[in-house]
JSON list of C-alpha atoms and ligand atoms in Angstrom, two decimals:
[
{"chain": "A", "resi": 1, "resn": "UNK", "atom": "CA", "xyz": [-65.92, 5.94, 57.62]},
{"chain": "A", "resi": 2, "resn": "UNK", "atom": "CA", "xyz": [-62.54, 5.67, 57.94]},
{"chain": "A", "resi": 3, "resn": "UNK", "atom": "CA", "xyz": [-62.31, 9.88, 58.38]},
{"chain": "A", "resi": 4, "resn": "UNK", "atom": "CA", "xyz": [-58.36, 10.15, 60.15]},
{"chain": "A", "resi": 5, "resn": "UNK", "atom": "CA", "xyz": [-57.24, 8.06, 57.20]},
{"chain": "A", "resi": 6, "resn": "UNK", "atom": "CA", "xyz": [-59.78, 10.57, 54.37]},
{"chain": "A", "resi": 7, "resn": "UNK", "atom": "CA", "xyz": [-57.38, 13.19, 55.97]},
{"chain": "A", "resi": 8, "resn": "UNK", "atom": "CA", "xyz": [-54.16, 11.66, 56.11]},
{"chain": "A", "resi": 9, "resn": "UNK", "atom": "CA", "xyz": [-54.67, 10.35, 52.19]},
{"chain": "A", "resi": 10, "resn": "UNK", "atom": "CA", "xyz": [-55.66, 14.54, 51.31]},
{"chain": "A", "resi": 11, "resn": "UNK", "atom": "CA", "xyz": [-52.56, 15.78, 52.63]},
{"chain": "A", "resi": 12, "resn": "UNK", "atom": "CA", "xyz": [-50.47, 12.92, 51.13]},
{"chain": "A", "resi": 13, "resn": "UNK", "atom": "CA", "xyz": [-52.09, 14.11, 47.61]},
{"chain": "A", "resi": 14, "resn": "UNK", "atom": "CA", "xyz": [-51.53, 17.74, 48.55]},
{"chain": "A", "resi": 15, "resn": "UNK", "atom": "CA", "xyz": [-48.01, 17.45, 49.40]},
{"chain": "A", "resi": 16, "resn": "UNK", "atom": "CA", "xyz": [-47.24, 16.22, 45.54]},
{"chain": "A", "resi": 17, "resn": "UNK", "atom": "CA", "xyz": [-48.27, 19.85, 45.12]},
{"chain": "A", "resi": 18, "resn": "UNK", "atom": "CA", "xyz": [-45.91, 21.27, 47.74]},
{"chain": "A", "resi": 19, "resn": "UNK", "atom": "CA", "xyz": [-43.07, 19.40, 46.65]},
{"chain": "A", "resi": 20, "resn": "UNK", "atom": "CA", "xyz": [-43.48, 19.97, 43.08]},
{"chain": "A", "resi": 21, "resn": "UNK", "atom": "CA", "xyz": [-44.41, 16.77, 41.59]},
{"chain": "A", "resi": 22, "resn": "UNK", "atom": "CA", "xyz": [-47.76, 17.21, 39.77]},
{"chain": "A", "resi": 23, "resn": "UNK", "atom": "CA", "xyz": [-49.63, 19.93, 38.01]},
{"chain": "A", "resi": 24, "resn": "UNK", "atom": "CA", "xyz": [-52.72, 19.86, 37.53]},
{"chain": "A", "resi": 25, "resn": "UNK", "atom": "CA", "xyz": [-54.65, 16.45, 38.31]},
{"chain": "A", "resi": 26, "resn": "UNK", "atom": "CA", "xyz": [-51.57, 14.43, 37.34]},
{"chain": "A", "resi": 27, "resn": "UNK", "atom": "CA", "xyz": [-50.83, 11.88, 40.17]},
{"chain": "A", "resi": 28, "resn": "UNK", "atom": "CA", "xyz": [-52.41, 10.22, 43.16]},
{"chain": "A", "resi": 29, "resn": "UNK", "atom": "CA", "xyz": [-51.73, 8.74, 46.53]},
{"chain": "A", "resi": 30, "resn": "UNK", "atom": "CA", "xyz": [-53.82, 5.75, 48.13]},
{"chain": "A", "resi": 31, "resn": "UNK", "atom": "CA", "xyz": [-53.44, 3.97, 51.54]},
{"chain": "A", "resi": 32, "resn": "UNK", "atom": "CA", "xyz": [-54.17, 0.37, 52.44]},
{"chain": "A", "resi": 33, "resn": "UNK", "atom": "CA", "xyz": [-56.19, 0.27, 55.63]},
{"chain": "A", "resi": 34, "resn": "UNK", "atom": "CA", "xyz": [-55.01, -3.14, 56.94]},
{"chain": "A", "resi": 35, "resn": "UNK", "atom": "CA", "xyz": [-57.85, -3.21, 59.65]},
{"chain": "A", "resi": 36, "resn": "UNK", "atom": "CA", "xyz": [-60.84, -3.20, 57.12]},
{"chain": "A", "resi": 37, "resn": "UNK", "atom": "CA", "xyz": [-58.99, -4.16, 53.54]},
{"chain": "A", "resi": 38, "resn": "UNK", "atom": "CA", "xyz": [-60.26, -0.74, 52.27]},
{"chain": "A", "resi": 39, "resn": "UNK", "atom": "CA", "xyz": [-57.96, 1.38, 50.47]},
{"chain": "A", "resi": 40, "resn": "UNK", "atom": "CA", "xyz": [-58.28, 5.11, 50.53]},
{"chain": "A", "resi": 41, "resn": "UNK", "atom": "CA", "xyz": [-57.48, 7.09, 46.98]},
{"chain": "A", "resi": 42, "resn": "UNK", "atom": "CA", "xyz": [-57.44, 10.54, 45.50]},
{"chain": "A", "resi": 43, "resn": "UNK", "atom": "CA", "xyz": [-60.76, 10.88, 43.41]},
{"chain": "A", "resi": 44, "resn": "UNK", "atom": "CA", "xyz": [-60.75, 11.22, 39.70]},
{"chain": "A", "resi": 45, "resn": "UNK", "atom": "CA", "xyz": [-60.29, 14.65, 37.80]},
{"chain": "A", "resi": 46, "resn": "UNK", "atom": "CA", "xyz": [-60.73, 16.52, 40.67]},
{"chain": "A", "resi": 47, "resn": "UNK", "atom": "CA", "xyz": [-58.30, 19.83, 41.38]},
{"chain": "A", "resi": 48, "resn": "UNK", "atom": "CA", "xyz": [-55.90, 19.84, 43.89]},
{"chain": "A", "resi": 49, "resn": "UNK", "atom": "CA", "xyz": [-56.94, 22.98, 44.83]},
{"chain": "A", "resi": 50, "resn": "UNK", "atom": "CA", "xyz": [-60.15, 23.22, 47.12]},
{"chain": "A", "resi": 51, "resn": "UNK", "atom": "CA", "xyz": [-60.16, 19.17, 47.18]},
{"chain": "A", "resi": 52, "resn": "UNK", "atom": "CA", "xyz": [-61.10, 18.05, 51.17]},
{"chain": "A", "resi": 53, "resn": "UNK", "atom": "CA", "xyz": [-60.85, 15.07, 52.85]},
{"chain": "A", "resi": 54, "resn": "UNK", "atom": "CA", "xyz": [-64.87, 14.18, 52.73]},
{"chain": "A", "resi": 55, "resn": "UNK", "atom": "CA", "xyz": [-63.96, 14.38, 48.36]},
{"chain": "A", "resi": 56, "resn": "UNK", "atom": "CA", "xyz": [-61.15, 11.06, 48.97]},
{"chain": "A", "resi": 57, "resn": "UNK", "atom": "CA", "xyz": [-63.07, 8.08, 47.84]},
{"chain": "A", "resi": 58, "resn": "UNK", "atom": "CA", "xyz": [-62.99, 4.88, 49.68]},
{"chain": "A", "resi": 59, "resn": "UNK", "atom": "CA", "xyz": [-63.06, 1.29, 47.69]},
{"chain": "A", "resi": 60, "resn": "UNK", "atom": "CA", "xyz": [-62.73, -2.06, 48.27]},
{"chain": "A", "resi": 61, "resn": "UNK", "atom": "CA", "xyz": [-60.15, -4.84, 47.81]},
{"chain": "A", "resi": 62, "resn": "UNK", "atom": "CA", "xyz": [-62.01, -5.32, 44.10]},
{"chain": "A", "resi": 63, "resn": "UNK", "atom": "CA", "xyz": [-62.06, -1.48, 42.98]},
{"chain": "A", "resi": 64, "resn": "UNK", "atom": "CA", "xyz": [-65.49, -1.43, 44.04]},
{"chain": "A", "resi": 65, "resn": "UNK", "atom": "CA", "xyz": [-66.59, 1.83, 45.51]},
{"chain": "A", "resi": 66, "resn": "UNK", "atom": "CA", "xyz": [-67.82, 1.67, 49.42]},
{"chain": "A", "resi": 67, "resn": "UNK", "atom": "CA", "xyz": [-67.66, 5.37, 50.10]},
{"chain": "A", "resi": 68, "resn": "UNK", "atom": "CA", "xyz": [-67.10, 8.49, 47.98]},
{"chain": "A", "resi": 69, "resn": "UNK", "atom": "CA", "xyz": [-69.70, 11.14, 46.06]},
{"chain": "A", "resi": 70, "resn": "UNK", "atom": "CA", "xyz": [-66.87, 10.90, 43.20]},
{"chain": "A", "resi": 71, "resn": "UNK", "atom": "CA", "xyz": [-65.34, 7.98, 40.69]},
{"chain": "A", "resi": 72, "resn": "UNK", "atom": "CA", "xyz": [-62.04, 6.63, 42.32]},
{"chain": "A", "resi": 73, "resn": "UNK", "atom": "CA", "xyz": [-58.60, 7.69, 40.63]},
{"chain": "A", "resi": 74, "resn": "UNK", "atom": "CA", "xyz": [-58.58, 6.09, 37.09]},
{"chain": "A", "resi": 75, "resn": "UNK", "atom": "CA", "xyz": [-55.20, 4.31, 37.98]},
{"chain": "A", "resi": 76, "resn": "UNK", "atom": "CA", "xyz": [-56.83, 2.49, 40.94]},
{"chain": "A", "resi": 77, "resn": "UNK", "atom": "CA", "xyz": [-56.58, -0.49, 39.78]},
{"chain": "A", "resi": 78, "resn": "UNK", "atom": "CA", "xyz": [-52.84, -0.50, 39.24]},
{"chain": "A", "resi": 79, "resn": "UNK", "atom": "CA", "xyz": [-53.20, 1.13, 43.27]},
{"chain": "A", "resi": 80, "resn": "UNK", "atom": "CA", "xyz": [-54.71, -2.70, 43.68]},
{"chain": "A", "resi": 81, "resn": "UNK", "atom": "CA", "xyz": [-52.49, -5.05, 41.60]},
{"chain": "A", "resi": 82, "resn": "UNK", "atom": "CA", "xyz": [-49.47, -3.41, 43.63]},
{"chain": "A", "resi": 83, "resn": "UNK", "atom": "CA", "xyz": [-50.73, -3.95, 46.98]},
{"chain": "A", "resi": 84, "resn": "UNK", "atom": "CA", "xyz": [-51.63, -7.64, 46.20]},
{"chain": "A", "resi": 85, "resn": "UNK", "atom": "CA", "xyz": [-47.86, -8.09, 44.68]},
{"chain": "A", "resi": 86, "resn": "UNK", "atom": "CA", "xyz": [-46.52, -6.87, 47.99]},
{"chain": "A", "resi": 87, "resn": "UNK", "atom": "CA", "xyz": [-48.22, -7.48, 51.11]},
{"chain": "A", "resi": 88, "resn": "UNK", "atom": "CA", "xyz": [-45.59, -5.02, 52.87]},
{"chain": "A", "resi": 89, "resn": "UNK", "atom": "CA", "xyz": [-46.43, -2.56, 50.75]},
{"chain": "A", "resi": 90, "resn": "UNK", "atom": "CA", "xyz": [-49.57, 0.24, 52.70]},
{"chain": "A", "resi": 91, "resn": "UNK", "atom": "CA", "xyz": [-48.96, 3.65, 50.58]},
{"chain": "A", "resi": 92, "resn": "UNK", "atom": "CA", "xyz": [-48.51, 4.37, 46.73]},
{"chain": "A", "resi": 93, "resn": "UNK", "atom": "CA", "xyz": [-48.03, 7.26, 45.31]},
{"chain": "A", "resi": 94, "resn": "UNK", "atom": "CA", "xyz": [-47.64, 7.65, 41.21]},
{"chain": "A", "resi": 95, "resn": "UNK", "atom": "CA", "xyz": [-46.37, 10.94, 39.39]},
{"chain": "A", "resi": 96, "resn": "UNK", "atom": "CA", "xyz": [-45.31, 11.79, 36.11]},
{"chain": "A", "resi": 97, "resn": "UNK", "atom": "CA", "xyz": [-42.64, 14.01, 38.09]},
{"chain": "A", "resi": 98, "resn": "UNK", "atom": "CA", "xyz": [-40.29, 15.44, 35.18]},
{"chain": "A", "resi": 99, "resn": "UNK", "atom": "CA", "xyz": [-37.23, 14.04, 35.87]},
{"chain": "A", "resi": 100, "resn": "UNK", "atom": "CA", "xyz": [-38.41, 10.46, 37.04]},
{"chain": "A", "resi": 101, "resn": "UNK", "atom": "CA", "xyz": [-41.13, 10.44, 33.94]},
{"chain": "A", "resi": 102, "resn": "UNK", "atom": "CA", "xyz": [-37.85, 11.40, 31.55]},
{"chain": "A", "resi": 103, "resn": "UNK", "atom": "CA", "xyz": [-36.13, 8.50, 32.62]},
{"chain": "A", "resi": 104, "resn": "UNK", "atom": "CA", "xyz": [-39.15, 6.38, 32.19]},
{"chain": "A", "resi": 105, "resn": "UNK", "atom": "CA", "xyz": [-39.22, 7.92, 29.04]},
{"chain": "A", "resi": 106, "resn": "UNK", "atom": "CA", "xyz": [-36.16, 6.74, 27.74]},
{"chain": "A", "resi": 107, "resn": "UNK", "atom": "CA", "xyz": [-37.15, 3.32, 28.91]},
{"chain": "A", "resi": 108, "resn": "UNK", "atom": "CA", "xyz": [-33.95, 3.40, 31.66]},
{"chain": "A", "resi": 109, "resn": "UNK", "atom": "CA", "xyz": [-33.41, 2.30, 35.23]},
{"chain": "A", "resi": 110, "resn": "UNK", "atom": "CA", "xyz": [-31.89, 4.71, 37.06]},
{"chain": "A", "resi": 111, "resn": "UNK", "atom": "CA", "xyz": [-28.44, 3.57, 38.11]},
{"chain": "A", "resi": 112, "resn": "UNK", "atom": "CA", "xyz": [-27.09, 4.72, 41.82]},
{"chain": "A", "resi": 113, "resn": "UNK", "atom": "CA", "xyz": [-24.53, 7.10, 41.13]},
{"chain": "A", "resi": 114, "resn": "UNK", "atom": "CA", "xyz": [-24.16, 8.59, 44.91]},
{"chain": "A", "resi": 115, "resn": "UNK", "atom": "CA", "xyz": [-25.16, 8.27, 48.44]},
{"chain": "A", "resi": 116, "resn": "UNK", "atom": "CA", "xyz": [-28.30, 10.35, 48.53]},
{"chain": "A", "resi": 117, "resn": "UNK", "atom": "CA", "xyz": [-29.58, 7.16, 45.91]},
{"chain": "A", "resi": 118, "resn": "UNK", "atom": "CA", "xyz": [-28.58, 5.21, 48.39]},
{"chain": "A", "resi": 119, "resn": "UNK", "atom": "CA", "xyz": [-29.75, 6.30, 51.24]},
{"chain": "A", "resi": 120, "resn": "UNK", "atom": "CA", "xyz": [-33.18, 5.79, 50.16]},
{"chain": "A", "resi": 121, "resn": "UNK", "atom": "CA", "xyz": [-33.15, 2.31, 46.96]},
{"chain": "A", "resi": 122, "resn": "UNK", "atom": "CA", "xyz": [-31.24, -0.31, 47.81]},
{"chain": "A", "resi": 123, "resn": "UNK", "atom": "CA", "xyz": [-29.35, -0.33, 44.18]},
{"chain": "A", "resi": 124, "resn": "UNK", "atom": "CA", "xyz": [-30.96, 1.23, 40.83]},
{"chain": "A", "resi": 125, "resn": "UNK", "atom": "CA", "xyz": [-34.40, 2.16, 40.28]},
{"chain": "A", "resi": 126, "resn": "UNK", "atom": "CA", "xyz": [-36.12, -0.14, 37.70]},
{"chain": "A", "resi": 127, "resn": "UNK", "atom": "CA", "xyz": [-37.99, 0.39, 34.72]},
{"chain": "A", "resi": 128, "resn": "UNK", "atom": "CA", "xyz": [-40.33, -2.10, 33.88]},
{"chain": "A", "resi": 129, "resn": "UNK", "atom": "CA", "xyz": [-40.87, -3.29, 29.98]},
{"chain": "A", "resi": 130, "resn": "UNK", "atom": "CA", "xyz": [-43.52, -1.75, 27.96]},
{"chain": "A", "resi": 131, "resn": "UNK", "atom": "CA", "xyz": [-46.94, -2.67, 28.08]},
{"chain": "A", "resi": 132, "resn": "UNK", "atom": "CA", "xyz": [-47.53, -5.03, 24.90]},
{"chain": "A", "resi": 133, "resn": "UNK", "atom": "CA", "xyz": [-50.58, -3.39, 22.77]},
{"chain": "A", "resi": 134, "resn": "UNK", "atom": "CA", "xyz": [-52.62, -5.94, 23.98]},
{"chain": "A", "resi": 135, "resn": "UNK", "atom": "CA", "xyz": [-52.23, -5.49, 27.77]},
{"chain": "A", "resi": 136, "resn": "UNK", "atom": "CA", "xyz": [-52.64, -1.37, 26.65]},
{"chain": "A", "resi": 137, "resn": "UNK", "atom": "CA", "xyz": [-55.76, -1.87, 24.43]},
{"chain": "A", "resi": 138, "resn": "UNK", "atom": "CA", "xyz": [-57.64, -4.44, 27.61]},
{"chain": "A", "resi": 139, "resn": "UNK", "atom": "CA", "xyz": [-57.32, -3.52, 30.78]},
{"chain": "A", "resi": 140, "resn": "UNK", "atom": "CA", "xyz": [-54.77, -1.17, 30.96]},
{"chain": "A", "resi": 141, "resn": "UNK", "atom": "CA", "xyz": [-54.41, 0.43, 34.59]},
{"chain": "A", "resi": 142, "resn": "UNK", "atom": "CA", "xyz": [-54.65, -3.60, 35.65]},
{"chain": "A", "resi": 143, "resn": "UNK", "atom": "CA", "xyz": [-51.99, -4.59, 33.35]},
{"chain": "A", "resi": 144, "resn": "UNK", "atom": "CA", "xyz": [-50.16, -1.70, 34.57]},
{"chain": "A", "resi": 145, "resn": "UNK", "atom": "CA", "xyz": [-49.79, -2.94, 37.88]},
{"chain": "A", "resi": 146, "resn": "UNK", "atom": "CA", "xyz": [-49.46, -6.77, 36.62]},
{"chain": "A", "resi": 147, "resn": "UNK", "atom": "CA", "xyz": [-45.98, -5.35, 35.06]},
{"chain": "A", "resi": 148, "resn": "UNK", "atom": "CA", "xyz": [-44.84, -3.71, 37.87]},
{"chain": "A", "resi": 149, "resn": "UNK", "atom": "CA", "xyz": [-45.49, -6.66, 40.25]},
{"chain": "A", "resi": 150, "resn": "UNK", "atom": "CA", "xyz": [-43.55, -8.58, 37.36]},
{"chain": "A", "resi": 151, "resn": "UNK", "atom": "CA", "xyz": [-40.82, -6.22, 38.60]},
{"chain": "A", "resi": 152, "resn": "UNK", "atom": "CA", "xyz": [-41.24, -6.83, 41.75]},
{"chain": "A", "resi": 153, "resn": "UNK", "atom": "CA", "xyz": [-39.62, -10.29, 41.18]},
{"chain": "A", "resi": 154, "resn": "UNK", "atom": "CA", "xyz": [-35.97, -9.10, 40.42]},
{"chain": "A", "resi": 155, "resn": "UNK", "atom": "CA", "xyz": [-36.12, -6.35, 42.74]},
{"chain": "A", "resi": 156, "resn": "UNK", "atom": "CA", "xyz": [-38.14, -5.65, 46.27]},
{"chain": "A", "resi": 157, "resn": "UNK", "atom": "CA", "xyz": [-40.27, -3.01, 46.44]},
{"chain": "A", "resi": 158, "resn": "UNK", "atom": "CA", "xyz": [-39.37, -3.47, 50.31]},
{"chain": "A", "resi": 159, "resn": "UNK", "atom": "CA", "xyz": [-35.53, -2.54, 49.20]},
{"chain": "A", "resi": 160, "resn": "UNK", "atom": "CA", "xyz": [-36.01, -0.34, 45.82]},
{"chain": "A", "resi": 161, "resn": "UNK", "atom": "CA", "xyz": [-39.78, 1.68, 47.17]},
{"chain": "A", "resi": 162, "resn": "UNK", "atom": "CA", "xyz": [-39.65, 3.12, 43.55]},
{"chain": "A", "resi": 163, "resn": "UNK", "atom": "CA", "xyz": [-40.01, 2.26, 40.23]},
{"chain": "A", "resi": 164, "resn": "UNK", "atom": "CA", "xyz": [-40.45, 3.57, 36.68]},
{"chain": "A", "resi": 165, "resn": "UNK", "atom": "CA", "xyz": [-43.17, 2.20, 33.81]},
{"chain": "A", "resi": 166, "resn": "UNK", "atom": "CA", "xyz": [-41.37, 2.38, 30.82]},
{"chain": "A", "resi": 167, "resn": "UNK", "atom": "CA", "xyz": [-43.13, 5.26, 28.38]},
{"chain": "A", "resi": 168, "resn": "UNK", "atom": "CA", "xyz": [-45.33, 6.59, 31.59]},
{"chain": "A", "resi": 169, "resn": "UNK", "atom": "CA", "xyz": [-43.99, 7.71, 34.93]},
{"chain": "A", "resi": 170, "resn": "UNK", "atom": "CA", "xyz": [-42.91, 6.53, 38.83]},
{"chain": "A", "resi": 171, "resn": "UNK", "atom": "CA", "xyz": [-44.60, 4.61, 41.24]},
{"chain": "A", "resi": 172, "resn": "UNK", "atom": "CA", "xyz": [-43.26, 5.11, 45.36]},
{"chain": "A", "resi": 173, "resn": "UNK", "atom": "CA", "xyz": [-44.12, 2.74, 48.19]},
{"chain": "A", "resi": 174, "resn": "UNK", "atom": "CA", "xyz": [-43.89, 3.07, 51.88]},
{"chain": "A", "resi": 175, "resn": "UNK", "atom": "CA", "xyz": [-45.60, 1.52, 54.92]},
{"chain": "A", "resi": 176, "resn": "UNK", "atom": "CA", "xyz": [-48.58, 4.44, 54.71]},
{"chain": "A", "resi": 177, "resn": "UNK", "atom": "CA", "xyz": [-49.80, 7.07, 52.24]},
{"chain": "A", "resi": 178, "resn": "UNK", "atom": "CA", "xyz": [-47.01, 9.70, 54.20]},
{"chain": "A", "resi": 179, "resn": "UNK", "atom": "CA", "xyz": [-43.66, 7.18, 53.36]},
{"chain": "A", "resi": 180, "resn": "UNK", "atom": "CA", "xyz": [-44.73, 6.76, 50.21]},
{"chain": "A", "resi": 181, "resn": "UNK", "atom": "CA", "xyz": [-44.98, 10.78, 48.91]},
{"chain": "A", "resi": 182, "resn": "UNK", "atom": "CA", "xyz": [-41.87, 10.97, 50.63]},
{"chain": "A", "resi": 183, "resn": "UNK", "atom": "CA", "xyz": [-40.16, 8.22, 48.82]},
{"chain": "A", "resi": 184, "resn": "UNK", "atom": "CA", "xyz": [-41.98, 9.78, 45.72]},
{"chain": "A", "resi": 185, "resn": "UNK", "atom": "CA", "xyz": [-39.94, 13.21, 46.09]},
{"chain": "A", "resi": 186, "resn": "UNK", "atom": "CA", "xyz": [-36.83, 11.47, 46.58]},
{"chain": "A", "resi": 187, "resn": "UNK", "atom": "CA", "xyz": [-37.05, 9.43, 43.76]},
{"chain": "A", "resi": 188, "resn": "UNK", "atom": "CA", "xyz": [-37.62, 12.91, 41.41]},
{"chain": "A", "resi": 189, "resn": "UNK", "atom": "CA", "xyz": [-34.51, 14.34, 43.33]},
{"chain": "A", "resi": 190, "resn": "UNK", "atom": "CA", "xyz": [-32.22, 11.38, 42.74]},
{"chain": "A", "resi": 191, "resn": "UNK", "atom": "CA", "xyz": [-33.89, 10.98, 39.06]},
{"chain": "A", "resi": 192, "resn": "UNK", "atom": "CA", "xyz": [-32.74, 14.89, 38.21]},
{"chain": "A", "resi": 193, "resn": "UNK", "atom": "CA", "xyz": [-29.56, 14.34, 40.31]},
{"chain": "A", "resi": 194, "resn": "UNK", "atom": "CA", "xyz": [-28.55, 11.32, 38.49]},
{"chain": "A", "resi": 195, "resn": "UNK", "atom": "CA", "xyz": [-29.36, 13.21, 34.81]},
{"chain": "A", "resi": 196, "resn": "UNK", "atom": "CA", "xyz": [-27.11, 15.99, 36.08]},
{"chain": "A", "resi": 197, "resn": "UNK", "atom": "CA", "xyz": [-24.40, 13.65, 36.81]},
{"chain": "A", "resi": 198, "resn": "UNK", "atom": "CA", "xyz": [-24.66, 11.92, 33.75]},
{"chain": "A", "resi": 199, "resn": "UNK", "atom": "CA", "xyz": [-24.30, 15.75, 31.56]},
{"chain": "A", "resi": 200, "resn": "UNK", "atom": "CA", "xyz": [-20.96, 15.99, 33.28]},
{"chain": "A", "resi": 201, "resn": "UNK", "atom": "CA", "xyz": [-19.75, 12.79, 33.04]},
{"chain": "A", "resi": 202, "resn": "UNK", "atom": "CA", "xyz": [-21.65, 10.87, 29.96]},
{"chain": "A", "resi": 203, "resn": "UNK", "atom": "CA", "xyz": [-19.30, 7.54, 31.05]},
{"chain": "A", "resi": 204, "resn": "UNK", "atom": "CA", "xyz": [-19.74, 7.82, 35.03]},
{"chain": "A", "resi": 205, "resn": "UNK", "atom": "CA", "xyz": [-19.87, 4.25, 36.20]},
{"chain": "A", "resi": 206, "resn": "UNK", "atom": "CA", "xyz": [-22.65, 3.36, 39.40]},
{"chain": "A", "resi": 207, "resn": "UNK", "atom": "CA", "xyz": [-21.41, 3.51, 42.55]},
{"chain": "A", "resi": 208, "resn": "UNK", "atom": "CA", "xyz": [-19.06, 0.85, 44.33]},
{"chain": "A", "resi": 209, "resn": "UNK", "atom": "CA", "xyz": [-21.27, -1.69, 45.92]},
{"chain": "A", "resi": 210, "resn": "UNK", "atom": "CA", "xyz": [-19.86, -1.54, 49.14]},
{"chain": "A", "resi": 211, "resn": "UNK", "atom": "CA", "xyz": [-20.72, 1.96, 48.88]},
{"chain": "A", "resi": 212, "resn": "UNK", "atom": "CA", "xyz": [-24.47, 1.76, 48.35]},
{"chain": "A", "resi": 213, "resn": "UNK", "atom": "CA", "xyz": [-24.72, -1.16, 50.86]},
{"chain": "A", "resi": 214, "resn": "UNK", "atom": "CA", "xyz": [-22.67, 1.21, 53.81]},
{"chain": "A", "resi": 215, "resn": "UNK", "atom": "CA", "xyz": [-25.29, 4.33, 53.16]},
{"chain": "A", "resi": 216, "resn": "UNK", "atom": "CA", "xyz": [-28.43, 1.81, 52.71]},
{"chain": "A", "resi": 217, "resn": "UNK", "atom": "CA", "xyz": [-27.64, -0.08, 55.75]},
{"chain": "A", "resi": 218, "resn": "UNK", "atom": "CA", "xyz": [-26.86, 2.43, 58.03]},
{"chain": "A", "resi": 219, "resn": "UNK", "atom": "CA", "xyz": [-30.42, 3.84, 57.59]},
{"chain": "A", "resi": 220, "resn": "UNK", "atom": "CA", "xyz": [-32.61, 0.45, 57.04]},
{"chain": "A", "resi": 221, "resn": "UNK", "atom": "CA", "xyz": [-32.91, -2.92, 58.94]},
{"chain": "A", "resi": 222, "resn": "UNK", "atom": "CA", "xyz": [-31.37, -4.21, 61.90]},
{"chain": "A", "resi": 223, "resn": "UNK", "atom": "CA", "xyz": [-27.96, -2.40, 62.47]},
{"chain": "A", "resi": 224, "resn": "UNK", "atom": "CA", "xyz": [-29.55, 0.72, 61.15]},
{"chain": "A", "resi": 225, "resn": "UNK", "atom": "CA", "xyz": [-27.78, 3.41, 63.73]},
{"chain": "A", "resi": 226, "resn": "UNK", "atom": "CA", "xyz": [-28.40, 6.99, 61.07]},
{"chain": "A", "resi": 227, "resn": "UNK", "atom": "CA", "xyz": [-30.92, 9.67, 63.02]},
{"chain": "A", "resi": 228, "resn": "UNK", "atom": "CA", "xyz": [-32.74, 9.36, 66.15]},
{"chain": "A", "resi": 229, "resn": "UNK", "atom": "CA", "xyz": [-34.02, 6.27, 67.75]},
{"chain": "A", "resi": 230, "resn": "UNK", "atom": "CA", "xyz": [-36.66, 5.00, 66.12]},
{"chain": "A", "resi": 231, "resn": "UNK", "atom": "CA", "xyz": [-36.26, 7.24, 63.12]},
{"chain": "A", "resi": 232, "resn": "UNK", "atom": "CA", "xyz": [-34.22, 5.93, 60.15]},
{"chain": "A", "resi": 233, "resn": "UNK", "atom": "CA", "xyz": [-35.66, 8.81, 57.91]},
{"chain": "B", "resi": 301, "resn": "LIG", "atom": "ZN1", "xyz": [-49.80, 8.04, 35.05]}
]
């Protein structure tokens, strides 16, 4: 079942590897498949290298497994808490990418100091709070995803498709599995961009406003007119 969108999830996982974002089995992609309710995800502890489409494993809207010889990504559940925060919301990819995890790290959002930030988040990338020792010692990956959704409340996933847990790593969002690896990478580029910018210039200031809303509008929503027809990217 649901082979095209096995395949489509693989490469999504694989291209975390070509772009430099995990080592290892750090990381995971899942899609939403809006026709069934099934999500597609990245199976558990399995190497990137040699893993095939047939090894994705295919769950329900509950974590339960309906297809798959493996155990579903361990942070599936976060995966699930996400998409039921944001209906919009049909790819997710997490990493502990260096730069994105080191601002997560320190427990900071990542302010928009330039126009390749804002090409892609609508203002800075958040970090959420900590998870309290009670959400970490019950269920964790669920109370994970409960605190980003809390996030999700002061800024849109739909406008920000990135965001930081504070002490862990980044979650990316997109439309499908594909938007949301790419918003993954350019969330590490801006992350490593905006520590560089901050070594030069410890007191740069975000920004102007009507900066960040010229390059963000020009590529998203109605008056969007950057790149070919029909492609904003
Ligand atoms: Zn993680």
């Amino acid at each position: 079942m649901l082979e095209a969108l096995k395949e489509k999830v693989l490469r999504a996982n694989l291209d975390l590897v070509k772009y430099g974002l995990v080592i290892f089995t750090w990381g995971n992609v899942s899609e939403l498949d809006r026709a069934s309710g099934l999500i597609v995800i990245k199976p558990s502890g399995v190497e990137y290298d040699g893993m095939k489409a047939s090894d994705m494993v295919v769950t329900d809207w509950n974590g339960n497994v309906v297809e798959g010889k493996y155990k579903p990504s361990s942070d599936l559940l976060t995966h699930l808490e996400i998409y039921k925060a944001a209906p919009g919301i049909g790819g997710i990819t997490h990493t502990h990418s260096a730069y994105a995890a080191a601002w997560a790290q320190s427990g900071r959002a990542i302010p928009c100091y330039g126009t390749t930030h804002a090409d892609y988040f609508h203002g800075a990338i958040p970090c959420t709070r900590g998870l309290t020792a009670k959400e970490t010692g019950g269920e964790y990956e669920r109370s994970t995803g409960l605190v980003i959704a809390e996030s999700f409340k002061k800024t849109a996933p739909a406008e920000v498709p990135a965001i930081l847990v504070e002490n862990h790593g980044a979650f990316s969002f997109g439309a499908d599995a594909r938007e949301a690896v790419h918003n993954a990478v350019c969330c590490e580029q801006v992350a490593k961009m905006a520590y560089l910018t901050e070594s030069l210039n410890p007191g740069v200031k975000p920004a102007a406003q009507f900066l960040m809303d010229k390059h963000y509008c020009r590529k998203h929503g109605a008056n969007a007119y950057y790149g070919q027809s029909g492609n904003h990217k």
